Tab-separated table of C-alpha atoms in Angstrom:
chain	number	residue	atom	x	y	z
A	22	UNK	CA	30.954	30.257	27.355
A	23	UNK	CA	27.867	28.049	26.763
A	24	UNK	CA	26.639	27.896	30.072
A	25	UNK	CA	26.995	31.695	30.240
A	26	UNK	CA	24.881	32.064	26.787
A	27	UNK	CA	21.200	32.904	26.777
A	28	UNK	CA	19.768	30.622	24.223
A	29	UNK	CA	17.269	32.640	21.580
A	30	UNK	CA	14.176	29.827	21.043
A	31	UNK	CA	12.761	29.583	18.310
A	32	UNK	CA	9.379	28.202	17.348
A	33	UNK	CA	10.195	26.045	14.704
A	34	UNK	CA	6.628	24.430	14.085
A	35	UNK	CA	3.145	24.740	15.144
A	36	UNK	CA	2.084	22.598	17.991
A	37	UNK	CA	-1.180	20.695	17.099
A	38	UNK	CA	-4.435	22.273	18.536
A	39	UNK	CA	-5.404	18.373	19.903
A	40	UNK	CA	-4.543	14.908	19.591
A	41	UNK	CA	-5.195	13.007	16.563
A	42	UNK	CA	-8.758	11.469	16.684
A	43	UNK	CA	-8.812	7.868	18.146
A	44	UNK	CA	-6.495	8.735	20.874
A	45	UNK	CA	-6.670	9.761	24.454
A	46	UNK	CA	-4.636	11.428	27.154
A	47	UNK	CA	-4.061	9.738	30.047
A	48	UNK	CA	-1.361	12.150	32.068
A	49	UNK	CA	2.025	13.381	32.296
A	50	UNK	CA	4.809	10.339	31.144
A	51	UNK	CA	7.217	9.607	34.026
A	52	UNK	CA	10.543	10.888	33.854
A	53	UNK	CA	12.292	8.621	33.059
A	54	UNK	CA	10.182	6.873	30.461
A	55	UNK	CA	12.115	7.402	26.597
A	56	UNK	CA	11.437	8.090	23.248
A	57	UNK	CA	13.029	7.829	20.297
A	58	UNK	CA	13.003	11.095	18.020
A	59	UNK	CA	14.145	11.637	14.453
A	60	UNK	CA	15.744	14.927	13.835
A	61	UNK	CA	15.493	15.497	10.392
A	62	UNK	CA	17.980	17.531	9.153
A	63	UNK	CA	18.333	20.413	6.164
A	64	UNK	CA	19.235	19.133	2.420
A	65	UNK	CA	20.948	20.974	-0.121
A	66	UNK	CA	21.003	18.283	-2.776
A	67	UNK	CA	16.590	17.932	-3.312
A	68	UNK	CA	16.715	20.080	-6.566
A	69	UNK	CA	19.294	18.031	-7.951
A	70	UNK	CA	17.736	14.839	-7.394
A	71	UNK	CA	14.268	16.007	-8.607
A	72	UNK	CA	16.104	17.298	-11.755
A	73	UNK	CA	17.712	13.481	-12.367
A	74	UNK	CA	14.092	11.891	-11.078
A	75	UNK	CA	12.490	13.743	-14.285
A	76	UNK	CA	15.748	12.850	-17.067
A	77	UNK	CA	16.158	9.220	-16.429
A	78	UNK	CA	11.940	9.322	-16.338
A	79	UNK	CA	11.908	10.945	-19.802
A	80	UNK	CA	12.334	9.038	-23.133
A	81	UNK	CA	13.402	12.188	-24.623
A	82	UNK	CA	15.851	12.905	-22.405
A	83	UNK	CA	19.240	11.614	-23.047
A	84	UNK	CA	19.937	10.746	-19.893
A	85	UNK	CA	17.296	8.173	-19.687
A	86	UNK	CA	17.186	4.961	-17.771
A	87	UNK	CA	20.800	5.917	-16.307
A	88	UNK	CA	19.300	5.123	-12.795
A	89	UNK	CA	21.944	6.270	-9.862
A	90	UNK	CA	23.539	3.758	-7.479
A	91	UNK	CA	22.661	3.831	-3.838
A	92	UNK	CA	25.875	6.222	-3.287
A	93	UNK	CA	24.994	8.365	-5.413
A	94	UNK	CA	21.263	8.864	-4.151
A	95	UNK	CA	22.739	9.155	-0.443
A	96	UNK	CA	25.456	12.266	-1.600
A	97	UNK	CA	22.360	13.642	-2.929
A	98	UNK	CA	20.027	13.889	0.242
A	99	UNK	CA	22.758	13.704	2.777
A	100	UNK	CA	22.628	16.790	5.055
A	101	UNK	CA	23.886	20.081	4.630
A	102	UNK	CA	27.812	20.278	5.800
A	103	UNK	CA	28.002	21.590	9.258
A	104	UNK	CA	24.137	20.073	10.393
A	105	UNK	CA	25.495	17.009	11.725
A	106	UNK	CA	27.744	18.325	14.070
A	107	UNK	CA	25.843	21.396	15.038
A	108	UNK	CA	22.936	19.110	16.439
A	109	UNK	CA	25.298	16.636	17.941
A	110	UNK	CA	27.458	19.431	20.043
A	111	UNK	CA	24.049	20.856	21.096
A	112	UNK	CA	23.000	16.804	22.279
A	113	UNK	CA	26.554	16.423	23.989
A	114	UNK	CA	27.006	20.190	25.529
A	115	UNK	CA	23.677	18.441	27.478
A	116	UNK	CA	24.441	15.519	28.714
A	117	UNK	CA	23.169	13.062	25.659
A	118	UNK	CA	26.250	11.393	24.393
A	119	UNK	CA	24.792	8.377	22.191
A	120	UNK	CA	22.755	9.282	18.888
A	121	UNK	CA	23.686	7.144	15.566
A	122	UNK	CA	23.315	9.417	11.736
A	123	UNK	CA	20.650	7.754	9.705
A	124	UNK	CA	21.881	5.794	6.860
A	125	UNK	CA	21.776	8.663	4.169
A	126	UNK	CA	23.386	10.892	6.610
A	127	UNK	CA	20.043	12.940	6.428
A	128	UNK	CA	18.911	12.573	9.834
A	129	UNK	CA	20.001	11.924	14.016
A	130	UNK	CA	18.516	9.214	16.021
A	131	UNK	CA	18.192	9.709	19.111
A	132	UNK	CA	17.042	8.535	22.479
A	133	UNK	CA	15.859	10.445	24.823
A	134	UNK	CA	14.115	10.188	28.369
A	135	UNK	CA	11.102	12.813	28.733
A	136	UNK	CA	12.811	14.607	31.399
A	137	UNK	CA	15.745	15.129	28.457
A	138	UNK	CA	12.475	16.209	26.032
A	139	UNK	CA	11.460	18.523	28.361
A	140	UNK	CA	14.854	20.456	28.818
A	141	UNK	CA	16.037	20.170	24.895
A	142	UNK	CA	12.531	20.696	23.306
A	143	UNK	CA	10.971	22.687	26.311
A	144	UNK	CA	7.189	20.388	25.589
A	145	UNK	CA	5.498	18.082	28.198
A	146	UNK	CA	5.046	14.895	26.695
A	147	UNK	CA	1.740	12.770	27.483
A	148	UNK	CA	0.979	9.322	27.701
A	149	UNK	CA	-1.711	8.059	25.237
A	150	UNK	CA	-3.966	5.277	24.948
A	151	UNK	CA	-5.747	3.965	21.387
A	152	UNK	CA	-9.190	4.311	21.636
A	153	UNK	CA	-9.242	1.013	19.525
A	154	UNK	CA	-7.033	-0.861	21.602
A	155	UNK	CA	-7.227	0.285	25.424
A	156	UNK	CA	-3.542	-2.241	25.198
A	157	UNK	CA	-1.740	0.155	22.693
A	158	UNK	CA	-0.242	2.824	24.165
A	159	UNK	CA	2.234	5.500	23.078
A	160	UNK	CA	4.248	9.078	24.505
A	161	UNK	CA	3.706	12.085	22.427
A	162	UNK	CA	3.430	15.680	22.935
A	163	UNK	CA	0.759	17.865	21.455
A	164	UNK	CA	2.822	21.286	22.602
A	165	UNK	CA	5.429	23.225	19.974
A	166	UNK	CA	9.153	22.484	20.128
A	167	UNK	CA	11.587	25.257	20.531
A	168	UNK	CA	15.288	25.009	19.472
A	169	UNK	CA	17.949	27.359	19.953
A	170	UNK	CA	18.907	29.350	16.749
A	171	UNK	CA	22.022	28.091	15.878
A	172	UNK	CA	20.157	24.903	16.265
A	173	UNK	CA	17.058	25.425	14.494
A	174	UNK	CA	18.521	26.833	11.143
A	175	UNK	CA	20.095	23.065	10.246
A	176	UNK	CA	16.782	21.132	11.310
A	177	UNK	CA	14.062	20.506	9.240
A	178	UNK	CA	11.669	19.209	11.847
A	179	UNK	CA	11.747	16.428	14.837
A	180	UNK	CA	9.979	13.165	14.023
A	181	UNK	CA	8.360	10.788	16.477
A	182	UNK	CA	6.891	13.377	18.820
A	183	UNK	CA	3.883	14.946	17.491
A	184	UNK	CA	2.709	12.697	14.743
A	185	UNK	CA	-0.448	10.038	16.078
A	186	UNK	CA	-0.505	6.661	14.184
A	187	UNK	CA	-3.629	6.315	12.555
A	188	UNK	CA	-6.138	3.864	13.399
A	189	UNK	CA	-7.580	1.587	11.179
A	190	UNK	CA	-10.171	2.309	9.729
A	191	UNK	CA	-12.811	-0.751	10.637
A	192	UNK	CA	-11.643	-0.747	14.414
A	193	UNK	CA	-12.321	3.400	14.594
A	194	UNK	CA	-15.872	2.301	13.189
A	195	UNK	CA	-16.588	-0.222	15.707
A	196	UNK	CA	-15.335	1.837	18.455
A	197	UNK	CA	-18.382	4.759	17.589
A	198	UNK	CA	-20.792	1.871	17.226
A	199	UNK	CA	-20.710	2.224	12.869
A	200	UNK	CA	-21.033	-1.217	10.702
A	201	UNK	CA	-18.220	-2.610	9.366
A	202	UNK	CA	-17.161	-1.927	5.721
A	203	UNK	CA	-17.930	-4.762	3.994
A	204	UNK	CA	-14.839	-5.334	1.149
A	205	UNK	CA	-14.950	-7.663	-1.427
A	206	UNK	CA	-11.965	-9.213	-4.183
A	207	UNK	CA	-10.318	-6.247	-6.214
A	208	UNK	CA	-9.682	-7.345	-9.320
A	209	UNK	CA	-6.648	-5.838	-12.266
A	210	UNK	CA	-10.508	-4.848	-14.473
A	211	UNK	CA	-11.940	-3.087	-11.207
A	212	UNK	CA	-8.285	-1.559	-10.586
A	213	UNK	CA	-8.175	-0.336	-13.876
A	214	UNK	CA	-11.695	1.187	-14.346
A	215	UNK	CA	-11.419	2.694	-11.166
A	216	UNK	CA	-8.172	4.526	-12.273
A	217	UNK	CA	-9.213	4.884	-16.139
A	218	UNK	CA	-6.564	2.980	-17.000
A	219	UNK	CA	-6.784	0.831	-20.456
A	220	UNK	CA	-5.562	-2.703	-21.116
A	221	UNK	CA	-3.106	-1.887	-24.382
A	222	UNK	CA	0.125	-3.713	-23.615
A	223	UNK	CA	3.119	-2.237	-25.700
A	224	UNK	CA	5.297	-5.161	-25.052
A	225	UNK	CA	8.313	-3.049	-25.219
A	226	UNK	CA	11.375	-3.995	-23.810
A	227	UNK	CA	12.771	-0.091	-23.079
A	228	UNK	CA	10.654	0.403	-19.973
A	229	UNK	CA	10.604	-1.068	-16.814
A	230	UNK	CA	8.901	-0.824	-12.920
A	231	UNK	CA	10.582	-1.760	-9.706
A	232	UNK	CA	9.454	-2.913	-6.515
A	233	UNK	CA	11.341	-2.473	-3.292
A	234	UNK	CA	10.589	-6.082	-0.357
A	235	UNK	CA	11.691	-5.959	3.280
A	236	UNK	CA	12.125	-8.475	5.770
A	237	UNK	CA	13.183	-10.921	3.761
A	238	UNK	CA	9.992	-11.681	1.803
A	239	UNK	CA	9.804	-12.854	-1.860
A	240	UNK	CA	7.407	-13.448	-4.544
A	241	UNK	CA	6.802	-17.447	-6.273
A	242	UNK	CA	6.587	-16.881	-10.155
A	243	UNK	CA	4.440	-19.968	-10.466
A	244	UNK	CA	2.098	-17.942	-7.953
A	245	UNK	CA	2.394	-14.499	-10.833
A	246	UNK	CA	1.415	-17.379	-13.843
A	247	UNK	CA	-1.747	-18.217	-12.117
A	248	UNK	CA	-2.384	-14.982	-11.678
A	249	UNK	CA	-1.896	-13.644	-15.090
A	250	UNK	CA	-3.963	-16.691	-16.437
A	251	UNK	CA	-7.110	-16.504	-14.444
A	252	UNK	CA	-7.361	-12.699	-15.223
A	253	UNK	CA	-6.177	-13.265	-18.450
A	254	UNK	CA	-3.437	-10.665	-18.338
A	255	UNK	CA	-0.227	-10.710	-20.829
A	256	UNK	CA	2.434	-12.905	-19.585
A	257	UNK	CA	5.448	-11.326	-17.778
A	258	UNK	CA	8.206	-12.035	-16.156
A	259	UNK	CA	10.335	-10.593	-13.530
A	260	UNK	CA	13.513	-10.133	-15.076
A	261	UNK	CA	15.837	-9.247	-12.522
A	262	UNK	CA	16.241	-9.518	-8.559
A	263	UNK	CA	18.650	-8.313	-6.313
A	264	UNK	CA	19.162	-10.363	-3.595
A	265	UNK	CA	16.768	-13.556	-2.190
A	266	UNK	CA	13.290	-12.169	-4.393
A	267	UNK	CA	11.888	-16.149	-5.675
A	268	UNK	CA	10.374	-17.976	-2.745
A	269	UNK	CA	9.489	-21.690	-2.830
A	270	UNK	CA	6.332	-20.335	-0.965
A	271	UNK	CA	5.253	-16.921	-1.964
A	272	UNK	CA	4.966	-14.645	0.633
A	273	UNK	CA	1.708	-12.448	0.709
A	274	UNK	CA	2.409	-8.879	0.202
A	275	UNK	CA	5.398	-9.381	-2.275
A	276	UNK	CA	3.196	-11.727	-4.279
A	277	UNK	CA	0.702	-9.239	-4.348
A	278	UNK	CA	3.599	-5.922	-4.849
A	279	UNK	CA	4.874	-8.196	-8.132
A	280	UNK	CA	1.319	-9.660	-9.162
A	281	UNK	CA	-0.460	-6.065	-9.252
C-alpha cells in the first residue's frame, strides 16, 4: 500500500549555500502561488549520439555529413523506458493529475503550487526581487530537493527551482554605483583576431554551417551583400532554408546569426 509505505529521501543535489548575486529575499511565497518545474529525466541514448556528433563531423569518417532527422535525434535522447511513468504515478498517487512530456520525451512539465513543492520536494520556496529591477520578481528555493528512491533513480535533476537568471551585466554595474561599459562596433577583423582565426576561404562546396531562428524571424540577403561588401568578405550565399528564413525586412538577430 502506498499510503502505508515510508518513503526513503534521497538528497539528490546540493542546495545552494545563497541566492545568486543580484537577487533578494523577500519571504515565504503564498500557498497557493505556482511554478512551473522541469523534471529532467535519465538518458540512455547520450553515448550514441556523441558517437554520431563526431562521424558525420569527420571528413574521414564514412559516415560523414549523413546528418539524422529530427526522429531520429528524439529516439536518441528520449528517456530511459520506465522514467516517464515512474515520475507521473508518483505526481498522480499525490494529487497532481496534469503534466505534458517535453517534446523529445526527455523531460515532465509540470505545474505546481508551492504548497505541492513543499510536500513533493520537501523545500520552502521564497519570493525574490531583482536587485536591478525592484519590478522583476520570481519564486525559487535555495534549500535541497529530496525524492523518494524509486523516484530519484530515473531523474536527472528538477529545473526551474534553484537556478537565478542572471542579470545583465550594465544594470548589476549601475546598481553598485560602477560606470557603464562603454562597447563599441565588433567587426568580422576584430572577431577574428580576437579568436586567432585567419581569413583563408577554401571555397569548398563539401562543408557547411547551420543556424537554428525562432519566432518567426528571418534574415534579407540583400542585408548579408552589404555586409560582405563593406567588410570586404567573400561572397556567400545561403543555400538552403527550411521554412519562412528570407524576410522583405531583415529581422535583427537572424541578420546578424546569418551575417556573422
Amino acid at each position: 500500500d502506498m499510503m502505508a509505505t515510508v518513503f526513503l529521501l534521497c538528497l539528490l543535489a546540493a542546495a545552494p549555500a545563497a541566492a545568486q548575486h543580484g537577487w533578494t529575499a523577500e519571504g515565504a511565497a503564498d500557498d497557493g502561488a505556482r511554478l512551473t518545474l522541469h523534471f529532467l529525466l535519465q538518458q540512455d541514448g547520450l553515448s550514441v549520439l556523441d558517437a554520431a556528433f563526431h562521424a558525420v563531423s569527420d571528413p574521414r569518417n564514412p559516415a560523414y555529413g549523413q546528418h539524422w532527422t529530427r526522429e531520429q535525434l528524439k529516439r536518441s535522447v528520449k528517456a530511459v523506458p520506465g522514467a516517464v511513468d515512474a515520475v507521473s504515478t508518483w505526481l498522480w498517487e499525490h494529487g497532481v493529475y496534469e503534466w505534458s512530456v517535453a517534446p523529445c520525451a526527455d523531460a515532465l512539465v509540470v505545474e505546481l503550487s508551492v504548497a505541492e513543492i513543499r510536500v513533493l520536494l520537501g523545500v520552502q520556496v521564497q519570493r525574490y526581487v531583482s536587485e536591478a529591477n525592484p519590478n522583476l520578481r520570481i519564486l525559487r528555493s535555495v534549500e535541497a530537493y529530496q525524492l523518494p528512491t524509486h523516484v530519484k533513480s530515473y531523474v536527472q535533476s528538477i529545473s526551474g527551482l534553484h537556478n537565478f537568471p542572471v542579470p545583465r551585466l550594465h544594470a548589476r554595474a549601475q546598481a553598485v554605483g560602477q560606470p557603464q561599459a562603454v562597447f563599441k562596433t565588433v567587426t568580422p577583423s576584430e572577431v577574428r583576431s580576437l579568436y586567432g582565426v585567419n581569413e583563408a576561404f577554401s571555397g569548398s562546396t563539401n562543408a557547411s554551417q547551420a543556424l537554428a531562428e525562432f519566432e518567426f524571424q528571418g534574415y534579407r540577403p540583400g542585408d548579408l551583400a552589404k555586409f560582405q561588401s563593406h567588410f570586404n568578405l567573400p561572397t556567400q550565399t545561403v543555400r538552403n532554408v527550411n521554412g519562412s528564413g528570407k524576410a522583405a525586412v531583415g529581422h535583427t538577430e537572424a541578420n546578424l546569426d546569418v551575417q556573422y
